[in-house]
Amino acid sequence: LPTLKCINNETGINKDIVAKQLLVRAVNSKNNWQPLSSVTQGVYEIRFQDIDGNIKFRKRCALLPEGFDIRLKPLANSLNGIIYLDNTGTAEVVCDTQILHTIKNEAGNYQIELNAENSPPASVNLSLRWLGMAQTLSLNIPFPARGGQIIDPEGECLKHGQSLFQESLHGFRVRLFNE
């Protein structure tokens, strides 16, 4: 669980506000405020109040399992790749892209295989949804590809197998994919 760090700029004193002093409720809900330590994963509004009930801090925050991890793996074909989401807990993962993709879930470990036909996008949008929560967590993940394309002066990709000669290189450029 998060710890809130309070820093007094005038005195330079740092103070930690532990999780049991923070109150939460699911975003966009009318649920009662409860201690942060009593909730599980999801998207919450977190608040810290002083003794008089004045709100000193508030923030939206996604609580994820401790071992949550994102891994990217380019495949042999430079237009394909896999995104791994490890330890997602109770979250359901949805991939919002026009690219051909498959999603596999094994005990909270997701594998999203992406197959771009022409040119891979720079990134892919994923959403984590929790049952009973109105708010989702949106992630913008780099497309897991390697390699590149040659772009002609008009902005078109050079066709596979098309010849390019040194004396006609003016205006051509290389677009590298992320790895």
PDB file of C-alpha atoms in Angstrom:
ATOM      1  CA  LEU A   1       0.000   0.000   0.000  1.00  0.00           C
ATOM      2  CA  PRO A   2       1.197   3.540  -0.673  1.00  0.00           C
ATOM      3  CA  THR A   3       2.696   5.815   1.954  1.00  0.00           C
ATOM      4  CA  LEU A   4       2.003   9.529   1.701  1.00  0.00           C
ATOM      5  CA  LYS A   5       5.086  11.712   2.149  1.00  0.00           C
ATOM      6  CA  CYS A   6       4.468  15.214   3.513  1.00  0.00           C
ATOM      7  CA  ILE A   7       7.294  17.710   3.049  1.00  0.00           C
ATOM      8  CA  ASN A   8       7.218  21.085   4.769  1.00  0.00           C
ATOM      9  CA  ASN A   9       9.091  23.405   2.396  1.00  0.00           C
ATOM     10  CA  GLU A  10       9.646  26.041   5.099  1.00  0.00           C
ATOM     11  CA  THR A  11      11.151  23.765   7.750  1.00  0.00           C
ATOM     12  CA  GLY A  12      12.403  20.941   5.506  1.00  0.00           C
ATOM     13  CA  ILE A  13      10.765  18.351   7.778  1.00  0.00           C
ATOM     14  CA  ASN A  14       9.574  15.141   6.101  1.00  0.00           C
ATOM     15  CA  LYS A  15       6.702  13.179   7.592  1.00  0.00           C
ATOM     16  CA  ASP A  16       5.286   9.828   6.464  1.00  0.00           C
ATOM     17  CA  ILE A  17       1.512   9.312   6.584  1.00  0.00           C
ATOM     18  CA  VAL A  18       0.971   5.550   6.789  1.00  0.00           C
ATOM     19  CA  ALA A  19      -1.772   3.700   4.921  1.00  0.00           C
ATOM     20  CA  LYS A  20      -4.000   3.278   7.989  1.00  0.00           C
ATOM     21  CA  GLN A  21      -4.387   7.096   8.201  1.00  0.00           C
ATOM     22  CA  LEU A  22      -5.583   7.373   4.582  1.00  0.00           C
ATOM     23  CA  LEU A  23      -9.220   6.993   3.543  1.00  0.00           C
ATOM     24  CA  VAL A  24     -10.412   5.576   0.220  1.00  0.00           C
ATOM     25  CA  ARG A  25     -13.464   4.841  -1.843  1.00  0.00           C
ATOM     26  CA  ALA A  26     -13.880   3.551  -5.368  1.00  0.00           C
ATOM     27  CA  VAL A  27     -13.814   6.309  -7.986  1.00  0.00           C
ATOM     28  CA  ASN A  28     -17.286   7.392  -9.205  1.00  0.00           C
ATOM     29  CA  SER A  29     -19.044   5.620  -6.353  1.00  0.00           C
ATOM     30  CA  LYS A  30     -21.107   6.809  -3.413  1.00  0.00           C
ATOM     31  CA  ASN A  31     -19.636   4.182  -1.073  1.00  0.00           C
ATOM     32  CA  ASN A  32     -18.567   5.182   2.405  1.00  0.00           C
ATOM     33  CA  TRP A  33     -14.988   6.231   2.997  1.00  0.00           C
ATOM     34  CA  GLN A  34     -12.949   3.443   4.557  1.00  0.00           C
ATOM     35  CA  PRO A  35      -9.337   2.880   5.638  1.00  0.00           C
ATOM     36  CA  LEU A  36      -6.927   2.232   2.777  1.00  0.00           C
ATOM     37  CA  SER A  37      -5.750  -0.990   4.425  1.00  0.00           C
ATOM     38  CA  SER A  38      -9.243  -2.511   4.034  1.00  0.00           C
ATOM     39  CA  VAL A  39      -9.442  -2.387   0.209  1.00  0.00           C
ATOM     40  CA  THR A  40      -8.034  -4.557  -2.556  1.00  0.00           C
ATOM     41  CA  GLN A  41      -7.100  -3.789  -6.167  1.00  0.00           C
ATOM     42  CA  GLY A  42      -8.820  -1.184  -8.275  1.00  0.00           C
ATOM     43  CA  VAL A  43      -9.015   2.548  -8.951  1.00  0.00           C
ATOM     44  CA  TYR A  44      -9.664   4.602  -5.832  1.00  0.00           C
ATOM     45  CA  GLU A  45      -9.879   8.161  -4.632  1.00  0.00           C
ATOM     46  CA  ILE A  46      -7.489   8.511  -1.703  1.00  0.00           C
ATOM     47  CA  ARG A  47      -7.739  11.276   0.859  1.00  0.00           C
ATOM     48  CA  PHE A  48      -5.955  12.443   3.981  1.00  0.00           C
ATOM     49  CA  GLN A  49      -7.875  14.514   6.528  1.00  0.00           C
ATOM     50  CA  ASP A  50      -6.700  16.360   9.593  1.00  0.00           C
ATOM     51  CA  ILE A  51      -8.332  15.956  13.025  1.00  0.00           C
ATOM     52  CA  ASP A  52     -10.979  18.590  12.177  1.00  0.00           C
ATOM     53  CA  GLY A  53     -11.995  16.746   8.981  1.00  0.00           C
ATOM     54  CA  ASN A  54     -10.311  19.201   6.613  1.00  0.00           C
ATOM     55  CA  ILE A  55      -9.038  17.498   3.474  1.00  0.00           C
ATOM     56  CA  LYS A  56      -5.262  17.981   3.262  1.00  0.00           C
ATOM     57  CA  PHE A  57      -4.605  15.704   0.286  1.00  0.00           C
ATOM     58  CA  ARG A  58      -6.614  13.815  -2.322  1.00  0.00           C
ATOM     59  CA  LYS A  59      -5.620  11.865  -5.381  1.00  0.00           C
ATOM     60  CA  ARG A  60      -6.889   9.158  -7.716  1.00  0.00           C
ATOM     61  CA  CYS A  61      -4.741   6.078  -7.517  1.00  0.00           C
ATOM     62  CA  ALA A  62      -4.739   2.571  -8.986  1.00  0.00           C
ATOM     63  CA  LEU A  63      -3.874  -0.157  -6.504  1.00  0.00           C
ATOM     64  CA  LEU A  64      -2.162  -3.100  -8.209  1.00  0.00           C
ATOM     65  CA  PRO A  65      -0.806  -6.371  -6.838  1.00  0.00           C
ATOM     66  CA  GLU A  66       2.717  -6.096  -5.475  1.00  0.00           C
ATOM     67  CA  GLY A  67       4.239  -8.300  -8.207  1.00  0.00           C
ATOM     68  CA  PHE A  68       2.517  -6.541 -11.145  1.00  0.00           C
ATOM     69  CA  ASP A  69       4.875  -6.329 -14.121  1.00  0.00           C
ATOM     70  CA  ILE A  70       4.821  -5.447 -17.842  1.00  0.00           C
ATOM     71  CA  ARG A  71       7.191  -7.177 -20.262  1.00  0.00           C
ATOM     72  CA  LEU A  72       7.554  -6.652 -24.031  1.00  0.00           C
ATOM     73  CA  LYS A  73       8.798  -9.318 -26.443  1.00  0.00           C
ATOM     74  CA  PRO A  74       9.351  -8.669 -30.165  1.00  0.00           C
ATOM     75  CA  LEU A  75       8.869 -11.754 -32.344  1.00  0.00           C
ATOM     76  CA  ALA A  76      10.888 -13.011 -35.333  1.00  0.00           C
ATOM     77  CA  ASN A  77       8.567 -11.169 -37.737  1.00  0.00           C
ATOM     78  CA  SER A  78       9.327  -7.487 -37.093  1.00  0.00           C
ATOM     79  CA  LEU A  79       5.606  -6.610 -37.308  1.00  0.00           C
ATOM     80  CA  ASN A  80       4.593  -8.934 -34.461  1.00  0.00           C
ATOM     81  CA  GLY A  81       5.141  -8.916 -30.729  1.00  0.00           C
ATOM     82  CA  ILE A  82       3.829 -10.007 -27.334  1.00  0.00           C
ATOM     83  CA  ILE A  83       2.924  -7.925 -24.292  1.00  0.00           C
ATOM     84  CA  TYR A  84       3.025  -9.804 -20.987  1.00  0.00           C
ATOM     85  CA  LEU A  85       1.140  -8.491 -17.961  1.00  0.00           C
ATOM     86  CA  ASP A  86       2.228 -10.519 -14.945  1.00  0.00           C
ATOM     87  CA  ASN A  87       0.354 -10.735 -11.642  1.00  0.00           C
ATOM     88  CA  THR A  88      -2.726  -8.715 -12.607  1.00  0.00           C
ATOM     89  CA  GLY A  89      -4.680 -10.256  -9.746  1.00  0.00           C
ATOM     90  CA  THR A  90      -8.436  -9.918 -10.198  1.00  0.00           C
ATOM     91  CA  ALA A  91      -8.225  -7.423 -13.078  1.00  0.00           C
ATOM     92  CA  GLU A  92      -9.615  -8.263 -16.511  1.00  0.00           C
ATOM     93  CA  VAL A  93      -7.409  -6.997 -19.360  1.00  0.00           C
ATOM     94  CA  VAL A  94      -8.920  -5.588 -22.559  1.00  0.00           C
ATOM     95  CA  CYS A  95      -6.852  -4.633 -25.622  1.00  0.00           C
ATOM     96  CA  ASP A  96      -8.265  -1.644 -27.529  1.00  0.00           C
ATOM     97  CA  THR A  97      -6.623  -1.818 -30.951  1.00  0.00           C
ATOM     98  CA  GLN A  98      -7.550  -2.457 -34.572  1.00  0.00           C
ATOM     99  CA  ILE A  99      -4.538  -4.770 -34.922  1.00  0.00           C
ATOM    100  CA  LEU A 100      -5.136  -8.515 -35.041  1.00  0.00           C
ATOM    101  CA  HIS A 101      -4.484  -9.767 -31.509  1.00  0.00           C
ATOM    102  CA  THR A 102      -5.127 -12.674 -29.157  1.00  0.00           C
ATOM    103  CA  ILE A 103      -5.350 -12.526 -25.382  1.00  0.00           C
ATOM    104  CA  LYS A 104      -4.544 -15.465 -23.114  1.00  0.00           C
ATOM    105  CA  ASN A 105      -5.050 -15.435 -19.356  1.00  0.00           C
ATOM    106  CA  GLU A 106      -3.507 -18.003 -17.047  1.00  0.00           C
ATOM    107  CA  ALA A 107      -4.177 -17.305 -13.359  1.00  0.00           C
ATOM    108  CA  GLY A 108      -3.849 -13.517 -13.630  1.00  0.00           C
ATOM    109  CA  ASN A 109      -0.920 -13.581 -16.063  1.00  0.00           C
ATOM    110  CA  TYR A 110      -1.957 -12.136 -19.431  1.00  0.00           C
ATOM    111  CA  GLN A 111      -0.260 -12.653 -22.775  1.00  0.00           C
ATOM    112  CA  ILE A 112      -1.374 -10.348 -25.600  1.00  0.00           C
ATOM    113  CA  GLU A 113       0.019 -11.367 -28.988  1.00  0.00           C
ATOM    114  CA  LEU A 114      -0.156  -8.609 -31.614  1.00  0.00           C
ATOM    115  CA  ASN A 115       0.155  -9.097 -35.378  1.00  0.00           C
ATOM    116  CA  ALA A 116       0.378  -5.899 -37.439  1.00  0.00           C
ATOM    117  CA  GLU A 117      -0.249  -6.313 -41.173  1.00  0.00           C
ATOM    118  CA  ASN A 118       1.553  -3.301 -42.651  1.00  0.00           C
ATOM    119  CA  SER A 119       3.129  -1.001 -40.107  1.00  0.00           C
ATOM    120  CA  PRO A 120       2.970  -1.423 -36.340  1.00  0.00           C
ATOM    121  CA  PRO A 121       1.675   1.517 -34.328  1.00  0.00           C
ATOM    122  CA  ALA A 122       3.931   3.246 -31.823  1.00  0.00           C
ATOM    123  CA  SER A 123       1.789   2.004 -28.934  1.00  0.00           C
ATOM    124  CA  VAL A 124      -1.201  -0.120 -27.913  1.00  0.00           C
ATOM    125  CA  ASN A 125      -3.954   0.814 -25.429  1.00  0.00           C
ATOM    126  CA  LEU A 126      -4.778  -1.703 -22.704  1.00  0.00           C
ATOM    127  CA  SER A 127      -7.439  -1.384 -20.004  1.00  0.00           C
ATOM    128  CA  LEU A 128      -7.554  -3.098 -16.625  1.00  0.00           C
ATOM    129  CA  ARG A 129     -11.091  -3.567 -15.293  1.00  0.00           C
ATOM    130  CA  TRP A 130     -12.166  -4.763 -11.893  1.00  0.00           C
ATOM    131  CA  LEU A 131     -15.544  -6.320 -11.140  1.00  0.00           C
ATOM    132  CA  GLY A 132     -17.837  -3.822  -9.423  1.00  0.00           C
ATOM    133  CA  MET A 133     -15.630  -0.816 -10.215  1.00  0.00           C
ATOM    134  CA  ALA A 134     -16.901   1.989 -12.451  1.00  0.00           C
ATOM    135  CA  GLN A 135     -13.405   3.249 -13.332  1.00  0.00           C
ATOM    136  CA  THR A 136     -10.812   1.370 -15.382  1.00  0.00           C
ATOM    137  CA  LEU A 137      -7.058   1.829 -15.554  1.00  0.00           C
ATOM    138  CA  SER A 138      -5.853   2.732 -19.060  1.00  0.00           C
ATOM    139  CA  LEU A 139      -2.287   1.864 -20.044  1.00  0.00           C
ATOM    140  CA  ASN A 140      -0.537   3.038 -23.197  1.00  0.00           C
ATOM    141  CA  ILE A 141       2.141   0.398 -23.880  1.00  0.00           C
ATOM    142  CA  PRO A 142       4.831   0.676 -26.611  1.00  0.00           C
ATOM    143  CA  PHE A 143       4.246  -1.793 -29.438  1.00  0.00           C
ATOM    144  CA  PRO A 144       6.746  -4.650 -28.943  1.00  0.00           C
ATOM    145  CA  ALA A 145       8.437  -4.643 -32.348  1.00  0.00           C
ATOM    146  CA  ARG A 146      11.959  -4.506 -33.675  1.00  0.00           C
ATOM    147  CA  GLY A 147      13.293  -3.559 -37.055  1.00  0.00           C
ATOM    148  CA  GLY A 148      12.317  -0.678 -39.251  1.00  0.00           C
ATOM    149  CA  GLN A 149      10.970   0.587 -42.532  1.00  0.00           C
ATOM    150  CA  ILE A 150      12.357   2.759 -45.305  1.00  0.00           C
ATOM    151  CA  ILE A 151      10.107   5.731 -46.045  1.00  0.00           C
ATOM    152  CA  ASP A 152      10.261   7.461 -49.425  1.00  0.00           C
ATOM    153  CA  PRO A 153      10.149  11.273 -49.892  1.00  0.00           C
ATOM    154  CA  GLU A 154       6.330  11.153 -50.249  1.00  0.00           C
ATOM    155  CA  GLY A 155       5.949   9.393 -46.871  1.00  0.00           C
ATOM    156  CA  GLU A 156       5.103   5.968 -48.314  1.00  0.00           C
ATOM    157  CA  CYS A 157       6.763   2.746 -47.116  1.00  0.00           C
ATOM    158  CA  LEU A 158       9.131   1.122 -49.580  1.00  0.00           C
ATOM    159  CA  LYS A 159       7.640  -2.168 -50.799  1.00  0.00           C
ATOM    160  CA  HIS A 160       9.367  -5.399 -49.794  1.00  0.00           C
ATOM    161  CA  GLY A 161      11.992  -6.298 -52.397  1.00  0.00           C
ATOM    162  CA  GLN A 162      11.936  -2.864 -54.068  1.00  0.00           C
ATOM    163  CA  SER A 163      15.423  -1.677 -55.068  1.00  0.00           C
ATOM    164  CA  LEU A 164      16.970   1.492 -53.692  1.00  0.00           C
ATOM    165  CA  PHE A 165      20.139   2.966 -55.195  1.00  0.00           C
ATOM    166  CA  GLN A 166      22.696   5.243 -53.552  1.00  0.00           C
ATOM    167  CA  GLU A 167      22.316   8.007 -56.151  1.00  0.00           C
ATOM    168  CA  SER A 168      18.548   8.271 -55.420  1.00  0.00           C
ATOM    169  CA  LEU A 169      18.661   8.347 -51.581  1.00  0.00           C
ATOM    170  CA  HIS A 170      17.716  12.042 -51.288  1.00  0.00           C
ATOM    171  CA  GLY A 171      14.505  12.363 -49.213  1.00  0.00           C
ATOM    172  CA  PHE A 172      14.421   8.753 -48.025  1.00  0.00           C
ATOM    173  CA  ARG A 173      14.477   8.078 -44.271  1.00  0.00           C
ATOM    174  CA  VAL A 174      14.409   5.152 -41.867  1.00  0.00           C
ATOM    175  CA  ARG A 175      11.635   4.628 -39.301  1.00  0.00           C
ATOM    176  CA  LEU A 176      12.908   2.388 -36.511  1.00  0.00           C
ATOM    177  CA  PHE A 177      10.519   0.342 -34.385  1.00  0.00           C
ATOM    178  CA  ASN A 178      10.955   0.251 -30.606  1.00  0.00           C
ATOM    179  CA  GLU A 179      12.490  -2.840 -29.063  1.00  0.00           C
TER     180      GLU A 179
END
